[in-house]
């Protein structure tokens, strides 16, 4: 029997040191050259960077010309070396890129609009900033109205009651006019069109009867001498009393009444400050707008207006009422079935053919409407994807708690659905921001349009002017798109904090 104890008599040979996994050498060993495939990809990537980034840096910074008053400064024979970017060209044309053909004496209005937008937008983007509801109301409701009067100018001759009376009476009058046109038809189709025309005349006359008091009220307001202020006071009384009663009246409606009156007081201050009742600021036609101003107006309006349109269409496509569901499907598929260029052409050149002769819509406004509807159809499908990702138990649980359809949708379904589709929505926003360059084909000069117009200036005609201009535009687009992308990642990371554990 041998002893179980074992005692080694010789020394164990030393092991090799472990591979370094930290530092620059460690990264090279463990991540870039740890396999033949990774080594090949690393070498290919390094070559790609060498042949793209290095020339770009040389063109934009090293060989660039920074000072000059005309094209001679950006010529190689004068500079003494191969010339890169001609930055004096950008400096000379910067105001055109930013403002287009906006009158120079009125450009402070654009700067003021940018400043107000930044002041309202920054607290909205910071999660810990207080008063989010008030901030959102100011940015999404009050700011667009103020921005229109700041950028376009002009005043108002009435307020809500006058506008409603004009719109409803014009609608009734147009129905009567259309009916009379059909009633005067001749030929083979007269047997069908004449009765239809008489029916339309009857409908228009019946519709005009309850509108008669509203017309009298409109005439009274206009005859008062201070039409804007009289209309504002009457509108404030009507709207505030309506909200007061809807909020519970004397029992719980005082807070709503105070908020409504405060809102109208703010509107009155804005009207007085901008002298809207006295004609307002000088009018600058939208054909004089251009540059980054048009790019931001089209993209921001499209992004903000397309969201409610997309949510409404997504909910409508899942509605149980067949008519609403069918309308939503047809609307979405129609707008998704045509390219944005077609939409812009239709809104610019064909839409005026379908309007009454004395009714015109501004060209930029037509483009904004077309872009908002087009983008809304795409956002609807993105939101619908988020709605379908939610289990049915969410809605069933909300119904079990006694919540109505709108409370279930607004408090339970939509917040979760939108959280799921943040990347898709941001993709749509970025694509829309870049697609705004298509407005150039309908003779609206955005940033790229102003850039192309600047190329025709012989004062700055050099071999590198074209590349400098497009590089400058690319940097601006990259800054906006990269900013939207990073902020969406921040929001997604913050809203999905519960999934990280």
Short mmCIF file of C-alpha atoms in Angstrom, two decimals:
data_model
loop_
_atom_site.label_atom_id
_atom_site.label_comp_id
_atom_site.label_asym_id
_atom_site.label_seq_id
_atom_site.Cartn_x
_atom_site.Cartn_y
_atom_site.Cartn_z
CA UNK A 1 0.00 0.00 0.00
CA UNK A 2 1.44 3.32 -1.12
CA UNK A 3 1.09 6.59 0.78
CA UNK A 4 -1.73 8.98 -0.56
CA UNK A 5 0.37 12.06 0.17
CA UNK A 6 2.28 13.60 -2.76
CA UNK A 7 4.84 16.30 -2.49
CA UNK A 8 6.28 17.70 -5.75
CA UNK A 9 10.02 17.84 -5.66
CA UNK A 10 10.75 19.97 -8.83
CA UNK A 11 9.66 23.51 -9.66
CA UNK A 12 6.78 24.22 -12.09
CA UNK A 13 7.99 26.03 -15.24
CA UNK A 14 6.80 29.66 -15.38
CA UNK A 15 3.77 30.44 -17.56
CA UNK A 16 3.79 33.05 -20.29
CA UNK A 17 2.51 36.46 -19.39
CA UNK A 18 -1.21 37.07 -20.24
CA UNK A 19 -2.04 39.02 -23.36
CA UNK A 20 -2.45 42.75 -22.75
CA UNK A 21 -6.11 43.71 -23.20
CA UNK A 22 -5.96 47.36 -22.12
CA UNK A 23 -4.43 50.43 -23.69
CA UNK A 24 -3.73 51.07 -27.35
CA UNK A 25 -1.84 47.80 -27.89
CA UNK A 26 -4.62 45.87 -26.15
CA UNK A 27 -7.30 47.36 -28.38
CA UNK A 28 -5.27 46.50 -31.47
CA UNK A 29 -4.83 42.90 -30.32
CA UNK A 30 -8.32 42.19 -29.01
CA UNK A 31 -10.58 44.19 -31.34
CA UNK A 32 -8.87 45.19 -34.57
CA UNK A 33 -6.42 42.40 -35.38
CA UNK A 34 -7.74 39.46 -33.34
CA UNK A 35 -8.73 37.48 -36.45
CA UNK A 36 -7.89 37.51 -40.17
CA UNK A 37 -11.34 38.93 -41.03
CA UNK A 38 -11.06 41.74 -38.50
CA UNK A 39 -7.52 42.52 -39.64
CA UNK A 40 -8.69 42.76 -43.25
CA UNK A 41 -11.62 45.00 -42.27
CA UNK A 42 -9.34 47.19 -40.18
CA UNK A 43 -6.92 47.69 -43.05
CA UNK A 44 -9.78 48.44 -45.50
CA UNK A 45 -11.31 50.95 -43.08
CA UNK A 46 -7.97 52.65 -42.54
CA UNK A 47 -7.46 52.98 -46.30
CA UNK A 48 -11.00 54.35 -46.71
CA UNK A 49 -10.37 56.97 -44.02
CA UNK A 50 -7.03 57.81 -45.55
CA UNK A 51 -8.49 58.43 -49.00
CA UNK A 52 -11.60 60.35 -47.78
CA UNK A 53 -10.97 62.10 -44.47
CA UNK A 54 -7.44 63.29 -45.17
CA UNK A 55 -8.33 64.95 -48.54
CA UNK A 56 -11.44 66.48 -46.96
CA UNK A 57 -9.43 67.99 -44.12
CA UNK A 58 -6.85 69.30 -46.57
CA UNK A 59 -9.59 70.84 -48.75
CA UNK A 60 -11.62 72.37 -45.91
CA UNK A 61 -8.79 73.53 -43.61
CA UNK A 62 -5.19 73.10 -44.74
CA UNK A 63 -5.39 74.34 -48.35
CA UNK A 64 -8.39 76.61 -47.76
CA UNK A 65 -8.33 80.34 -48.45
CA UNK A 66 -9.69 82.34 -45.52
CA UNK A 67 -9.26 85.95 -46.60
CA UNK A 68 -10.23 87.77 -49.81
CA UNK A 69 -12.62 90.16 -51.45
CA UNK A 70 -13.20 88.50 -54.83
CA UNK A 71 -12.33 85.46 -56.93
CA UNK A 72 -8.66 86.40 -57.38
CA UNK A 73 -7.91 85.42 -53.79
CA UNK A 74 -9.10 81.87 -54.49
CA UNK A 75 -7.05 81.23 -57.62
CA UNK A 76 -4.02 78.94 -57.41
CA UNK A 77 -1.72 81.29 -59.31
CA UNK A 78 -2.37 84.06 -56.77
CA UNK A 79 -2.37 81.87 -53.67
CA UNK A 80 0.89 80.12 -54.65
CA UNK A 81 -0.41 76.62 -53.91
CA UNK A 82 -3.28 74.31 -54.71
CA UNK A 83 -6.39 76.05 -53.40
CA UNK A 84 -8.96 74.21 -51.31
CA UNK A 85 -12.17 75.74 -50.02
CA UNK A 86 -12.83 79.37 -50.88
CA UNK A 87 -14.30 80.52 -47.57
CA UNK A 88 -14.40 84.25 -48.51
CA UNK A 89 -17.14 83.26 -50.97
CA UNK A 90 -19.24 81.83 -48.13
CA UNK A 91 -18.54 84.89 -45.99
CA UNK A 92 -19.62 87.23 -48.78
CA UNK A 93 -22.82 85.28 -49.51
CA UNK A 94 -23.69 84.28 -45.95
CA UNK A 95 -26.57 86.73 -45.62
CA UNK A 96 -28.07 85.40 -48.85
CA UNK A 97 -27.74 81.83 -47.59
CA UNK A 98 -29.42 82.70 -44.30
CA UNK A 99 -32.15 85.13 -45.41
CA UNK A 100 -32.55 84.71 -49.18
CA UNK A 101 -33.88 87.90 -50.76
CA UNK A 102 -35.54 89.12 -47.57
CA UNK A 103 -35.18 92.93 -47.34
CA UNK A 104 -32.06 93.83 -45.42
CA UNK A 105 -33.79 96.41 -43.25
CA UNK A 106 -36.36 93.83 -42.10
CA UNK A 107 -34.00 90.95 -41.33
CA UNK A 108 -34.16 91.70 -37.63
CA UNK A 109 -37.60 90.07 -37.77
CA UNK A 110 -36.03 86.75 -38.78
CA UNK A 111 -33.42 87.03 -36.04
CA UNK A 112 -36.13 87.83 -33.49
CA UNK A 113 -38.14 84.82 -34.67
CA UNK A 114 -35.08 82.56 -34.26
CA UNK A 115 -34.45 83.97 -30.79
CA UNK A 116 -38.04 83.40 -29.65
CA UNK A 117 -37.94 79.88 -31.08
CA UNK A 118 -34.74 79.04 -29.20
CA UNK A 119 -36.04 80.52 -25.95
CA UNK A 120 -39.21 78.41 -26.17
CA UNK A 121 -37.62 75.26 -27.57
CA UNK A 122 -34.71 74.81 -25.17
CA UNK A 123 -36.84 74.41 -22.00
CA UNK A 124 -39.03 72.03 -23.95
CA UNK A 125 -36.05 69.80 -24.76
CA UNK A 126 -34.67 69.81 -21.20
CA UNK A 127 -36.56 67.15 -19.20
CA UNK A 128 -36.12 68.84 -15.81
CA UNK A 129 -37.34 72.25 -16.96
CA UNK A 130 -40.64 73.20 -15.26
CA UNK A 131 -44.01 74.22 -16.76
CA UNK A 132 -43.88 71.82 -19.69
CA UNK A 133 -47.61 72.23 -20.53
CA UNK A 134 -47.42 76.02 -20.68
CA UNK A 135 -44.16 75.83 -22.61
CA UNK A 136 -45.64 73.40 -25.15
CA UNK A 137 -48.73 75.58 -25.59
CA UNK A 138 -46.60 78.63 -26.24
CA UNK A 139 -44.32 76.83 -28.69
CA UNK A 140 -46.89 74.84 -30.66
CA UNK A 141 -49.83 77.30 -30.63
CA UNK A 142 -48.73 80.85 -29.86
CA UNK A 143 -45.30 80.86 -31.52
CA UNK A 144 -46.47 79.85 -35.05
CA UNK A 145 -49.02 82.69 -35.07
CA UNK A 146 -46.49 85.25 -33.82
CA UNK A 147 -43.90 83.95 -36.29
CA UNK A 148 -46.31 84.38 -39.22
CA UNK A 149 -46.95 88.02 -38.38
CA UNK A 150 -43.25 88.62 -37.71
CA UNK A 151 -41.98 87.05 -40.92
CA UNK A 152 -44.79 87.95 -43.30
CA UNK A 153 -46.03 91.15 -41.69
CA UNK A 154 -49.44 92.73 -42.12
CA UNK A 155 -52.22 93.25 -39.61
CA UNK A 156 -55.70 91.96 -38.88
CA UNK A 157 -59.09 93.56 -39.42
CA UNK A 158 -61.00 91.33 -37.06
CA UNK A 159 -60.76 88.34 -34.77
CA UNK A 160 -62.36 84.94 -34.34
CA UNK A 161 -66.05 85.96 -34.63
CA UNK A 162 -65.42 87.92 -37.81
CA UNK A 163 -63.32 85.12 -39.30
CA UNK A 164 -65.95 82.49 -38.47
CA UNK A 165 -68.73 84.62 -39.92
CA UNK A 166 -66.78 85.27 -43.11
CA UNK A 167 -65.87 81.61 -43.55
CA UNK A 168 -69.36 80.21 -42.90
CA UNK A 169 -71.16 82.82 -44.99
CA UNK A 170 -68.66 82.31 -47.81
CA UNK A 171 -69.30 78.56 -47.63
CA UNK A 172 -73.05 79.06 -47.84
CA UNK A 173 -72.62 81.55 -50.68
CA UNK A 174 -70.35 79.20 -52.64
CA UNK A 175 -72.91 76.38 -52.34
CA UNK A 176 -75.64 78.67 -53.67
CA UNK A 177 -73.38 79.87 -56.49
CA UNK A 178 -72.45 76.31 -57.46
CA UNK A 179 -76.13 75.31 -57.39
CA UNK A 180 -77.13 78.19 -59.66
CA UNK A 181 -74.38 77.25 -62.12
CA UNK A 182 -75.68 73.69 -62.27
CA UNK A 183 -79.30 74.87 -62.54
CA UNK A 184 -78.40 76.82 -65.69
CA UNK A 185 -77.04 73.73 -67.40
CA UNK A 186 -78.23 72.84 -70.87
CA UNK A 187 -78.00 69.80 -73.08
CA UNK A 188 -78.35 66.12 -72.40
CA UNK A 189 -77.17 66.31 -68.81
CA UNK A 190 -79.61 69.09 -67.88
CA UNK A 191 -82.18 66.61 -66.65
CA UNK A 192 -79.74 65.49 -63.97
CA UNK A 193 -77.84 68.70 -63.24
CA UNK A 194 -80.80 71.11 -62.97
CA UNK A 195 -82.48 69.28 -60.07
CA UNK A 196 -79.10 68.86 -58.38
CA UNK A 197 -78.43 72.58 -58.80
CA UNK A 198 -81.80 73.52 -57.31
CA UNK A 199 -81.11 71.19 -54.40
CA UNK A 200 -77.76 72.87 -53.77
CA UNK A 201 -79.36 76.31 -53.90
CA UNK A 202 -81.90 75.15 -51.33
CA UNK A 203 -79.17 73.72 -49.09
CA UNK A 204 -77.20 76.98 -49.32
CA UNK A 205 -80.24 79.09 -48.49
CA UNK A 206 -81.17 76.87 -45.54
CA UNK A 207 -77.58 77.01 -44.27
CA UNK A 208 -77.54 80.80 -44.52
CA UNK A 209 -80.63 81.24 -42.31
CA UNK A 210 -79.03 80.31 -38.94
CA UNK A 211 -75.92 82.27 -39.97
CA UNK A 212 -77.87 85.51 -40.32
CA UNK A 213 -77.38 86.58 -36.64
CA UNK A 214 -73.69 85.87 -37.00
CA UNK A 215 -73.60 88.14 -40.06
CA UNK A 216 -75.38 90.90 -38.11
CA UNK A 217 -72.84 90.52 -35.29
CA UNK A 218 -70.00 90.79 -37.80
CA UNK A 219 -71.46 93.96 -39.27
CA UNK A 220 -71.89 95.40 -35.75
CA UNK A 221 -68.25 94.67 -34.93
CA UNK A 222 -67.01 96.31 -38.12
CA UNK A 223 -69.16 99.37 -37.51
CA UNK A 224 -67.82 99.82 -33.98
CA UNK A 225 -64.66 101.63 -35.17
CA UNK A 226 -62.34 99.34 -33.15
CA UNK A 227 -63.20 96.11 -34.90
CA UNK A 228 -60.21 94.10 -33.66
CA UNK A 229 -60.63 94.96 -29.99
CA UNK A 230 -64.43 94.63 -30.04
CA UNK A 231 -64.14 91.23 -31.71
CA UNK A 232 -61.41 90.16 -29.26
CA UNK A 233 -63.52 91.11 -26.22
CA UNK A 234 -66.63 89.36 -27.55
CA UNK A 235 -64.61 86.27 -28.48
CA UNK A 236 -62.99 86.20 -25.05
CA UNK A 237 -66.41 86.38 -23.38
CA UNK A 238 -67.95 83.66 -25.54
CA UNK A 239 -64.98 81.27 -25.38
CA UNK A 240 -64.28 81.79 -21.67
CA UNK A 241 -67.91 81.27 -20.69
CA UNK A 242 -68.07 78.13 -22.84
CA UNK A 243 -64.93 76.68 -21.25
CA UNK A 244 -66.18 77.71 -17.79
CA UNK A 245 -69.43 75.80 -18.28
CA UNK A 246 -67.70 72.76 -19.82
CA UNK A 247 -65.25 72.61 -16.91
CA UNK A 248 -68.04 72.37 -14.33
CA UNK A 249 -69.33 75.94 -13.97
CA UNK A 250 -69.41 77.43 -10.50
CA UNK A 251 -68.35 74.12 -9.00
CA UNK A 252 -64.93 73.58 -10.63
CA UNK A 253 -64.62 75.88 -13.64
CA UNK A 254 -62.90 78.89 -12.09
CA UNK A 255 -59.38 77.72 -12.89
CA UNK A 256 -60.29 77.12 -16.54
CA UNK A 257 -61.95 80.53 -16.69
CA UNK A 258 -58.84 82.24 -15.29
CA UNK A 259 -56.57 80.38 -17.74
CA UNK A 260 -58.78 81.35 -20.67
CA UNK A 261 -58.86 85.02 -19.69
CA UNK A 262 -55.08 85.00 -19.15
CA UNK A 263 -54.62 83.58 -22.64
CA UNK A 264 -56.73 86.31 -24.21
CA UNK A 265 -54.84 88.97 -22.22
CA UNK A 266 -51.59 87.62 -23.68
CA UNK A 267 -53.14 87.75 -27.17
CA UNK A 268 -54.17 91.36 -26.56
CA UNK A 269 -50.62 92.24 -25.47
CA UNK A 270 -49.20 90.63 -28.62
CA UNK A 271 -51.67 92.50 -30.84
CA UNK A 272 -50.84 95.79 -29.17
CA UNK A 273 -47.07 95.18 -29.21
CA UNK A 274 -47.01 94.25 -32.89
CA UNK A 275 -49.62 96.89 -33.80
CA UNK A 276 -51.65 94.29 -35.64
CA UNK A 277 -54.77 96.44 -35.31
CA UNK A 278 -52.90 99.28 -37.08
CA UNK A 279 -51.66 97.32 -40.07
CA UNK A 280 -48.77 95.56 -38.35
CA UNK A 281 -45.28 95.29 -39.78
CA UNK A 282 -44.53 95.90 -43.48
CA UNK A 283 -45.51 92.92 -45.61
CA UNK A 284 -42.67 90.83 -47.04
CA UNK A 285 -43.98 88.53 -49.75
CA UNK A 286 -42.99 84.88 -49.41
CA UNK A 287 -41.36 85.04 -52.85
CA UNK A 288 -38.63 87.12 -51.16
CA UNK A 289 -38.01 84.46 -48.54
CA UNK A 290 -35.14 82.09 -49.10
CA UNK A 291 -32.07 80.38 -47.76
CA UNK A 292 -31.99 78.65 -44.42
CA UNK A 293 -35.18 80.52 -43.45
CA UNK A 294 -37.25 78.61 -46.02
CA UNK A 295 -35.53 75.33 -45.14
CA UNK A 296 -36.40 75.73 -41.47
CA UNK A 297 -39.95 76.98 -42.13
CA UNK A 298 -40.77 74.06 -44.43
CA UNK A 299 -39.11 71.39 -42.31
CA UNK A 300 -40.31 72.58 -38.89
CA UNK A 301 -43.86 73.15 -40.14
CA UNK A 302 -43.87 69.74 -41.80
CA UNK A 303 -42.53 67.99 -38.71
CA UNK A 304 -44.86 69.71 -36.24
CA UNK A 305 -47.99 69.53 -38.41
CA UNK A 306 -47.45 65.97 -39.59
CA UNK A 307 -47.44 64.48 -36.09
CA UNK A 308 -51.11 65.13 -35.21
CA UNK A 309 -52.09 64.20 -38.77
CA UNK A 310 -50.16 60.94 -38.51
CA UNK A 311 -51.59 60.06 -35.09
CA UNK A 312 -55.15 60.79 -36.24
CA UNK A 313 -54.73 58.69 -39.39
CA UNK A 314 -53.12 55.82 -37.46
CA UNK A 315 -56.01 55.77 -34.99
CA UNK A 316 -58.48 56.12 -37.85
CA UNK A 317 -56.97 53.13 -39.65
CA UNK A 318 -57.57 51.00 -36.55
CA UNK A 319 -61.04 52.44 -35.90
CA UNK A 320 -64.07 50.15 -35.74
CA UNK A 321 -66.21 52.56 -37.78
CA UNK A 322 -65.84 51.40 -41.42
CA UNK A 323 -66.20 54.87 -42.97
CA UNK A 324 -63.39 56.36 -40.86
CA UNK A 325 -61.18 53.32 -41.39
CA UNK A 326 -61.77 53.38 -45.16
CA UNK A 327 -61.06 57.12 -45.38
CA UNK A 328 -57.82 56.73 -43.42
CA UNK A 329 -56.64 53.82 -45.57
CA UNK A 330 -57.39 55.64 -48.83
CA UNK A 331 -55.72 58.82 -47.60
CA UNK A 332 -52.58 57.05 -46.40
CA UNK A 333 -52.19 54.86 -49.48
CA UNK A 334 -52.83 57.77 -51.85
CA UNK A 335 -50.18 60.03 -50.33
CA UNK A 336 -47.72 57.17 -49.99
CA UNK A 337 -48.30 56.22 -53.60
CA UNK A 338 -47.07 59.49 -55.08
CA UNK A 339 -43.60 61.04 -54.79
CA UNK A 340 -43.08 64.31 -52.97
CA UNK A 341 -42.18 66.03 -56.24
CA UNK A 342 -45.66 65.26 -57.58
CA UNK A 343 -47.23 66.63 -54.41
CA UNK A 344 -45.24 69.87 -54.73
CA UNK A 345 -46.18 70.25 -58.41
CA UNK A 346 -49.85 69.62 -57.63
CA UNK A 347 -49.88 72.05 -54.71
CA UNK A 348 -48.09 74.76 -56.70
CA UNK A 349 -49.51 74.58 -60.21
CA UNK A 350 -52.69 72.48 -60.19
CA UNK A 351 -54.37 73.35 -56.88
CA UNK A 352 -55.13 76.97 -57.95
CA UNK A 353 -57.10 75.56 -60.91
CA UNK A 354 -59.59 73.97 -58.50
CA UNK A 355 -60.10 77.07 -56.37
CA UNK A 356 -62.71 79.77 -56.99
CA UNK A 357 -61.51 82.67 -59.09
CA UNK A 358 -61.35 85.19 -56.25
CA UNK A 359 -59.73 82.82 -53.77
CA UNK A 360 -55.96 82.42 -53.72
CA UNK A 361 -53.53 80.73 -51.37
CA UNK A 362 -49.93 81.80 -50.98
CA UNK A 363 -47.46 79.61 -52.86
CA UNK A 364 -45.34 78.78 -49.81
CA UNK A 365 -48.48 77.98 -47.80
CA UNK A 366 -49.60 75.53 -50.49
CA UNK A 367 -46.22 73.82 -50.29
CA UNK A 368 -46.42 73.65 -46.49
CA UNK A 369 -49.86 72.02 -46.66
CA UNK A 370 -48.65 69.49 -49.21
CA UNK A 371 -45.54 68.63 -47.21
CA UNK A 372 -47.52 68.25 -43.98
CA UNK A 373 -50.07 65.89 -45.57
CA UNK A 374 -47.35 63.88 -47.31
CA UNK A 375 -45.28 63.48 -44.17
CA UNK A 376 -48.42 62.82 -42.09
CA UNK A 377 -49.25 59.76 -44.20
CA UNK A 378 -45.79 58.28 -43.57
CA UNK A 379 -45.90 59.08 -39.87
CA UNK A 380 -49.30 57.37 -39.68
CA UNK A 381 -47.76 54.06 -40.70
CA UNK A 382 -44.92 54.49 -38.21
CA UNK A 383 -47.39 55.20 -35.39
CA UNK A 384 -49.56 52.28 -36.49
CA UNK A 385 -46.55 50.02 -36.05
CA UNK A 386 -46.23 51.22 -32.47
CA UNK A 387 -49.94 50.67 -31.84
CA UNK A 388 -49.73 47.11 -33.13
CA UNK A 389 -46.72 46.39 -30.92
CA UNK A 390 -48.82 46.87 -27.79
CA UNK A 391 -50.56 43.82 -26.34
CA UNK A 392 -54.35 43.94 -26.18
CA UNK A 393 -54.16 43.62 -22.41
CA UNK A 394 -53.17 47.28 -22.10
CA UNK A 395 -56.44 48.53 -23.56
CA UNK A 396 -58.45 45.84 -21.79
CA UNK A 397 -56.91 46.77 -18.43
CA UNK A 398 -57.71 50.44 -19.02
CA UNK A 399 -61.29 49.54 -19.93
CA UNK A 400 -61.55 47.44 -16.80
CA UNK A 401 -60.62 50.52 -14.78
CA UNK A 402 -63.49 52.42 -16.38
CA UNK A 403 -61.46 54.70 -18.64
CA UNK A 404 -63.14 56.03 -21.75
CA UNK A 405 -61.76 55.49 -25.27
CA UNK A 406 -60.07 58.88 -25.38
CA UNK A 407 -58.54 58.54 -21.91
CA UNK A 408 -57.36 55.02 -22.73
CA UNK A 409 -55.84 56.23 -25.98
CA UNK A 410 -54.31 59.40 -24.59
CA UNK A 411 -53.05 58.12 -21.24
CA UNK A 412 -52.28 54.45 -21.86
CA UNK A 413 -51.96 53.50 -25.53
CA UNK A 414 -50.35 56.45 -27.30
CA UNK A 415 -47.53 57.12 -24.80
CA UNK A 416 -46.37 53.52 -25.05
CA UNK A 417 -46.84 53.34 -28.82
CA UNK A 418 -44.89 56.54 -29.46
CA UNK A 419 -42.11 55.36 -27.17
CA UNK A 420 -41.74 52.24 -29.30
CA UNK A 421 -41.44 54.15 -32.58
CA UNK A 422 -39.12 57.02 -31.64
CA UNK A 423 -36.37 55.81 -34.05
CA UNK A 424 -38.85 55.51 -36.92
CA UNK A 425 -40.34 58.93 -36.29
CA UNK A 426 -36.92 60.57 -36.10
CA UNK A 427 -35.99 58.85 -39.36
CA UNK A 428 -39.06 60.43 -40.96
CA UNK A 429 -38.19 63.85 -39.54
CA UNK A 430 -34.60 63.66 -40.80
CA UNK A 431 -35.76 62.50 -44.22
CA UNK A 432 -38.26 65.36 -44.36
CA UNK A 433 -35.58 67.88 -43.37
CA UNK A 434 -33.40 66.72 -46.25
CA UNK A 435 -36.32 66.48 -48.70
CA UNK A 436 -37.04 70.18 -48.26
CA UNK A 437 -34.47 70.77 -50.99
CA UNK A 438 -37.11 69.60 -53.49
CA UNK A 439 -38.98 72.89 -53.09
CA UNK A 440 -36.43 74.35 -55.49
CA UNK A 441 -38.25 72.71 -58.42
CA UNK A 442 -41.33 74.83 -57.69
CA UNK A 443 -39.27 78.04 -57.70
CA UNK A 444 -38.91 78.36 -53.93
CA UNK A 445 -35.31 79.09 -52.97
CA UNK A 446 -34.30 77.18 -49.90
CA UNK A 447 -30.70 76.88 -48.71
CA UNK A 448 -29.57 74.90 -51.77
CA UNK A 449 -31.56 77.18 -54.06
CA UNK A 450 -29.83 80.25 -52.66
CA UNK A 451 -26.55 78.40 -52.97
CA UNK A 452 -27.11 77.69 -56.66
CA UNK A 453 -28.13 81.29 -57.24
CA UNK A 454 -24.88 82.45 -55.65
CA UNK A 455 -22.84 80.29 -58.04
CA UNK A 456 -23.94 82.49 -60.95
CA UNK A 457 -22.13 85.51 -59.47
CA UNK A 458 -19.03 86.07 -61.70
CA UNK A 459 -17.26 87.85 -58.84
CA UNK A 460 -16.72 84.48 -57.14
CA UNK A 461 -16.40 82.16 -60.15
CA UNK A 462 -13.44 79.91 -59.27
CA UNK A 463 -12.76 76.18 -59.75
CA UNK A 464 -13.45 75.52 -56.04
CA UNK A 465 -16.49 77.75 -55.48
CA UNK A 466 -18.96 74.99 -56.30
CA UNK A 467 -17.33 72.48 -53.92
CA UNK A 468 -17.03 75.09 -51.18
CA UNK A 469 -20.71 75.95 -51.38
CA UNK A 470 -21.87 72.36 -51.25
CA UNK A 471 -19.45 71.62 -48.41
CA UNK A 472 -20.91 74.51 -46.43
CA UNK A 473 -24.46 73.29 -47.09
CA UNK A 474 -23.45 69.75 -46.16
CA UNK A 475 -22.05 70.91 -42.83
CA UNK A 476 -25.29 72.74 -42.01
CA UNK A 477 -27.46 69.74 -42.91
CA UNK A 478 -25.15 67.42 -40.96
CA UNK A 479 -25.36 69.65 -37.87
CA UNK A 480 -29.17 69.63 -37.85
CA UNK A 481 -29.60 65.96 -38.74
CA UNK A 482 -26.91 64.77 -36.31
CA UNK A 483 -28.45 66.92 -33.57
CA UNK A 484 -31.89 65.40 -34.13
CA UNK A 485 -30.43 61.91 -34.16
CA UNK A 486 -28.48 62.34 -30.92
CA UNK A 487 -31.41 63.96 -29.11
CA UNK A 488 -33.70 61.12 -30.18
CA UNK A 489 -31.19 58.63 -28.75
CA UNK A 490 -31.19 60.60 -25.50
CA UNK A 491 -35.01 60.59 -25.34
CA UNK A 492 -35.20 56.90 -26.22
CA UNK A 493 -32.60 56.02 -23.58
CA UNK A 494 -34.42 58.07 -20.97
CA UNK A 495 -37.91 56.72 -21.71
CA UNK A 496 -36.68 53.12 -21.81
CA UNK A 497 -34.84 53.34 -18.49
CA UNK A 498 -37.02 50.55 -17.07
CA UNK A 499 -35.68 48.10 -19.67
CA UNK A 500 -32.04 48.53 -18.68
CA UNK A 501 -32.46 46.53 -15.47
#
